[in-house]
Coordinates of C-alpha atoms in Angstrom, one line a residue:
X1 CA 0.0 0.0 0.0
X2 CA 1.3 3.4 -0.9
X3 CA 1.9 5.9 1.9
X4 CA 2.8 9.6 1.8
X5 CA 6.4 10.4 2.7
X6 CA 8.8 13.1 3.6
X7 CA 12.0 12.6 1.6
X8 CA 15.7 13.4 1.6
X9 CA 17.3 12.4 -1.7
X10 CA 21.0 12.3 -2.7
X11 CA 22.8 10.5 0.1
X12 CA 26.1 8.8 -1.0
X13 CA 28.0 7.7 2.1
X14 CA 27.4 5.6 5.2
X15 CA 27.9 8.7 7.4
X16 CA 25.2 10.6 5.4
X17 CA 22.8 7.6 5.8
X18 CA 23.4 7.5 9.5
X19 CA 23.1 11.3 9.9
X20 CA 19.9 11.6 8.0
X21 CA 18.2 8.7 9.7
X22 CA 19.1 10.3 13.1
X23 CA 17.6 13.6 11.9
X24 CA 14.4 11.8 10.8
X25 CA 14.2 10.1 14.2
X26 CA 14.8 13.4 16.1
X27 CA 12.1 15.1 14.0
X28 CA 9.6 12.4 15.0
X29 CA 9.6 10.2 11.9
X30 CA 9.7 6.4 11.8
X31 CA 8.2 3.6 9.9
X32 CA 5.0 3.9 11.9
X33 CA 4.5 7.5 11.1
X34 CA 1.6 8.6 8.8
X35 CA 4.3 10.2 6.6
X36 CA 7.1 7.8 6.2
X37 CA 10.8 9.0 6.3
X38 CA 12.1 8.5 2.8
X39 CA 15.7 8.2 1.9
X40 CA 16.4 8.5 -1.9
X41 CA 19.5 7.0 -3.7
X42 CA 20.3 8.1 -7.2
X43 CA 21.2 5.6 -9.9
X44 CA 21.6 6.2 -13.6
X45 CA 22.3 4.0 -16.6
X46 CA 25.8 5.5 -16.5
X47 CA 26.5 4.7 -12.8
X48 CA 24.8 1.3 -13.2
X49 CA 27.4 0.4 -15.8
X50 CA 30.3 1.6 -13.6
X51 CA 31.0 4.8 -15.5
X52 CA 32.3 7.8 -13.6
X53 CA 30.1 10.9 -13.1
X54 CA 31.0 14.3 -11.8
X55 CA 27.6 14.6 -10.1
X56 CA 28.4 14.2 -6.4
X57 CA 24.8 13.1 -5.6
X58 CA 25.3 9.6 -7.1
X59 CA 26.9 6.9 -5.0
X60 CA 29.1 4.4 -6.8
X61 CA 26.7 1.6 -7.8
X62 CA 29.0 -1.0 -6.2
X63 CA 28.5 0.7 -2.9
X64 CA 24.7 0.8 -3.1
X65 CA 24.0 -2.5 -1.3
X66 CA 26.0 -1.5 1.8
X67 CA 24.3 1.9 1.9
X68 CA 20.9 0.3 1.8
X69 CA 22.0 -2.3 4.4
X70 CA 23.0 0.6 6.7
X71 CA 19.4 1.9 6.8
X72 CA 18.4 -1.3 8.6
X73 CA 14.8 -0.8 7.3
X74 CA 14.5 2.2 9.6
X75 CA 13.4 4.3 6.6
X76 CA 11.5 4.0 3.3
X77 CA 14.3 3.5 0.8
X78 CA 13.8 4.5 -2.8
X79 CA 16.1 4.1 -5.8
X80 CA 15.6 7.1 -8.2
X81 CA 16.6 5.8 -11.6
X82 CA 17.1 7.7 -14.9
X83 CA 18.1 6.3 -18.3
X84 CA 17.7 7.2 -22.0
X85 CA 17.8 3.5 -23.0
X86 CA 14.0 3.1 -23.0
X87 CA 13.7 -0.2 -24.8
X88 CA 15.6 -2.1 -22.2
X89 CA 14.4 -0.4 -19.0
X90 CA 13.0 -3.5 -17.4
X91 CA 16.3 -5.3 -17.9
X92 CA 18.2 -2.4 -16.3
X93 CA 15.9 -2.4 -13.3
X94 CA 16.4 -6.2 -13.0
X95 CA 20.1 -5.5 -12.7
X96 CA 19.7 -2.6 -10.3
X97 CA 17.5 -4.5 -7.9
X98 CA 19.2 -7.9 -8.2
X99 CA 19.6 -9.1 -4.6
X100 CA 18.3 -5.8 -3.1
X101 CA 14.6 -6.6 -3.6
X102 CA 14.9 -10.2 -2.5
X103 CA 16.8 -9.2 0.6
X104 CA 14.2 -6.6 1.5
X105 CA 16.8 -3.8 1.3
X106 CA 14.7 -1.8 -1.2
X107 CA 11.3 -2.3 -2.9
X108 CA 10.6 1.1 -4.2
X109 CA 11.6 2.8 -7.5
X110 CA 11.2 6.3 -8.7
X111 CA 11.3 6.6 -12.5
X112 CA 12.9 9.9 -13.5
X113 CA 12.1 9.2 -17.1
X114 CA 9.8 11.0 -19.5
X115 CA 6.9 8.7 -20.2
X116 CA 8.6 5.3 -20.0
X117 CA 7.1 2.6 -22.3
X118 CA 4.1 1.1 -20.6
X119 CA 5.2 -2.4 -21.6
X120 CA 8.6 -1.9 -19.8
X121 CA 6.8 -0.8 -16.6
X122 CA 4.5 -3.9 -16.9
X123 CA 7.6 -6.1 -17.1
X124 CA 9.1 -4.4 -14.0
X125 CA 5.9 -5.0 -12.0
X126 CA 5.6 -8.6 -13.2
X127 CA 9.2 -9.3 -12.0
X128 CA 8.8 -7.3 -8.7
X129 CA 5.2 -7.6 -7.8
X130 CA 5.4 -5.7 -4.6
X131 CA 7.5 -2.9 -6.0
X132 CA 6.2 0.6 -5.2
X133 CA 6.7 2.8 -8.3
X134 CA 6.9 6.6 -8.1
X135 CA 6.4 8.4 -11.3
X136 CA 8.2 11.7 -11.7
X137 CA 6.4 14.5 -13.5
X138 CA 9.4 16.4 -14.6
X139 CA 9.8 19.9 -16.1
X140 CA 9.8 18.4 -19.6
X141 CA 6.5 16.7 -19.0
X142 CA 4.9 19.6 -17.2
X143 CA 5.9 22.2 -19.8
X144 CA 5.0 20.1 -22.8
X145 CA 1.5 19.1 -22.0
X146 CA -1.8 20.4 -20.5
X147 CA -3.1 19.2 -17.2
X148 CA -5.7 17.1 -19.0
X149 CA -3.1 15.5 -21.3
X150 CA -0.8 14.6 -18.4
X151 CA -3.6 13.0 -16.4
X152 CA -4.9 11.2 -19.4
X153 CA -1.4 9.7 -20.0
X154 CA -1.1 8.8 -16.3
X155 CA -4.2 6.8 -16.6
X156 CA -2.4 4.5 -18.9
X157 CA -0.2 3.5 -16.0
X158 CA -3.1 2.8 -13.6
X159 CA -2.4 -0.3 -11.5
X160 CA 1.4 0.0 -12.2
X161 CA 2.3 3.0 -10.2
X162 CA 1.3 4.1 -6.7
X163 CA 2.9 7.5 -6.4
X164 CA 3.2 10.6 -8.6
X165 CA 5.8 13.3 -7.8
X166 CA 5.2 16.8 -9.3
X167 CA 8.8 17.8 -9.7
X168 CA 9.6 20.6 -12.2
X169 CA 12.9 21.1 -10.5
X170 CA 14.6 17.7 -11.0
X171 CA 16.9 18.3 -8.0
X172 CA 18.0 21.8 -9.1
X173 CA 16.4 23.5 -6.2
X174 CA 13.9 25.4 -8.3
X175 CA 10.6 26.3 -6.7
X176 CA 7.5 24.9 -8.2
X177 CA 4.5 27.1 -9.0
X178 CA 1.9 26.5 -6.3
X179 CA -1.1 27.4 -8.4
X180 CA -0.1 25.2 -11.3
X181 CA 0.7 22.3 -9.0
X182 CA -2.6 22.7 -7.1
X183 CA -4.5 22.4 -10.4
X184 CA -2.6 19.3 -11.4
X185 CA -2.9 17.7 -8.0
X186 CA -6.7 18.3 -7.9
X187 CA -7.1 16.7 -11.3
X188 CA -5.0 13.7 -10.6
X189 CA -6.8 13.0 -7.3
X190 CA -10.2 13.4 -9.1
X191 CA -9.3 11.0 -11.9
X192 CA -6.9 8.7 -10.1
X193 CA -7.8 8.9 -6.4
X194 CA -5.7 5.9 -5.3
X195 CA -2.4 7.6 -6.3
X196 CA -0.4 9.3 -3.6
X197 CA 0.7 12.7 -5.0
X198 CA 3.8 14.5 -3.9
X199 CA 5.6 17.8 -4.5
X200 CA 9.3 18.5 -5.0
X201 CA 11.2 21.6 -6.0
X202 CA 13.2 24.0 -3.9
X203 CA 12.2 22.8 -0.5
X204 CA 14.6 23.8 2.3
X205 CA 14.4 24.7 5.9
X206 CA 13.7 28.3 5.3
X207 CA 10.6 27.9 3.1
X208 CA 9.2 24.4 3.8
X209 CA 6.7 25.4 6.6
X210 CA 5.3 28.4 4.7
X211 CA 4.8 26.4 1.5
X212 CA 3.3 23.3 3.2
X213 CA 1.0 25.6 5.2
X214 CA -0.2 27.2 1.9
X215 CA -0.7 23.8 0.3
X216 CA -2.5 22.2 3.3
X217 CA -4.6 25.2 4.5
X218 CA -5.3 27.3 1.4
X219 CA -4.9 25.3 -1.7
X220 CA -5.3 21.5 -1.7
X221 CA -6.7 21.5 1.8
X222 CA -5.2 18.0 2.6
X223 CA -2.1 16.8 4.3
X224 CA -1.9 13.3 2.8
X225 CA 0.7 14.4 0.2
X226 CA 4.4 13.6 -0.1
X227 CA 7.4 16.0 -0.3
X228 CA 11.0 15.4 -1.3
X229 CA 14.0 17.7 -1.1
X230 CA 17.4 17.4 -2.8
X231 CA 19.2 20.5 -4.1
X232 CA 17.9 22.7 -1.4
X233 CA 19.7 20.6 1.2
X234 CA 23.2 21.0 -0.3
X235 CA 26.1 23.4 -0.4
X236 CA 27.4 24.3 -3.9
X237 CA 31.1 23.9 -4.6
X238 CA 30.6 25.4 -8.1
X239 CA 27.8 26.3 -10.5
X240 CA 28.1 22.9 -12.1
X241 CA 24.9 20.8 -11.6
X242 CA 25.6 18.2 -8.9
X243 CA 28.9 19.7 -7.8
X244 CA 27.6 20.1 -4.2
X245 CA 27.6 18.3 -0.8
X246 CA 24.8 17.4 1.5
X247 CA 24.6 19.7 4.5
X248 CA 23.2 17.9 7.5
X249 CA 22.4 21.2 9.2
X250 CA 20.1 22.0 6.3
X251 CA 18.5 18.6 6.5
X252 CA 17.9 19.2 10.2
X253 CA 16.3 22.5 9.6
X254 CA 14.1 21.1 6.7
X255 CA 12.9 18.2 8.8
X256 CA 12.4 20.4 11.9
X257 CA 10.4 23.0 10.1
X258 CA 8.5 20.7 7.7
X259 CA 5.4 20.5 9.9
X260 CA 4.8 22.5 13.0
X261 CA 1.4 21.0 12.8
X262 CA 1.0 21.0 9.1
X263 CA 2.1 17.4 8.3
X264 CA 3.0 14.6 10.7

């Protein structure tokens, strides 16, 4: 069953895993919370195949198992996967989750892919029947289609995905437009009420309370939505995308300010 979550994405080391889990615990999140604590691990076709990347948010794929093992099932672990090799997506996911799914280290996948082929998603679900799949609505999707077109295409994945993440930022720390996101949220929940809908884009400790308060009290008037933060929790080393480091103080502030009674 899909549950809403509060996410931190982009951990790459054992120390970061331990630190973020501690901050989740201190903020009152555990696996019995209404909003699950979500820890996101980035994997791409490039890193899956052992190629180097300058993006510091990606762990080496060979280290992924020990990072997931370190969570000790104290958080909802999600592998965020991106690839341009659309025709073999299911085979790639088989490789990513080999041993991880069977050993209960991770059974959730976020597809950071523009409209993956439905047949490939069907093959993933047939192989990993209990897999929770999160579908990222990226900037490319959001800018290229109307709300009605997006929801119509989402309907084609009914029964295959459990979550939708409205994420025009894609980890770049860019704020999403609350009005546009509200309209999309309302339409998704009307047409596909079983989906858990989430928001990402520019969340940090300075703005999370105000933005969640606006969503919950003035706009969608619900609290059963997910949020995820990535770029807003990091310190830039340069202007190059991904050339940054996780700042645990920013994580602490984000988790500490994320509710104050808005979401629990």
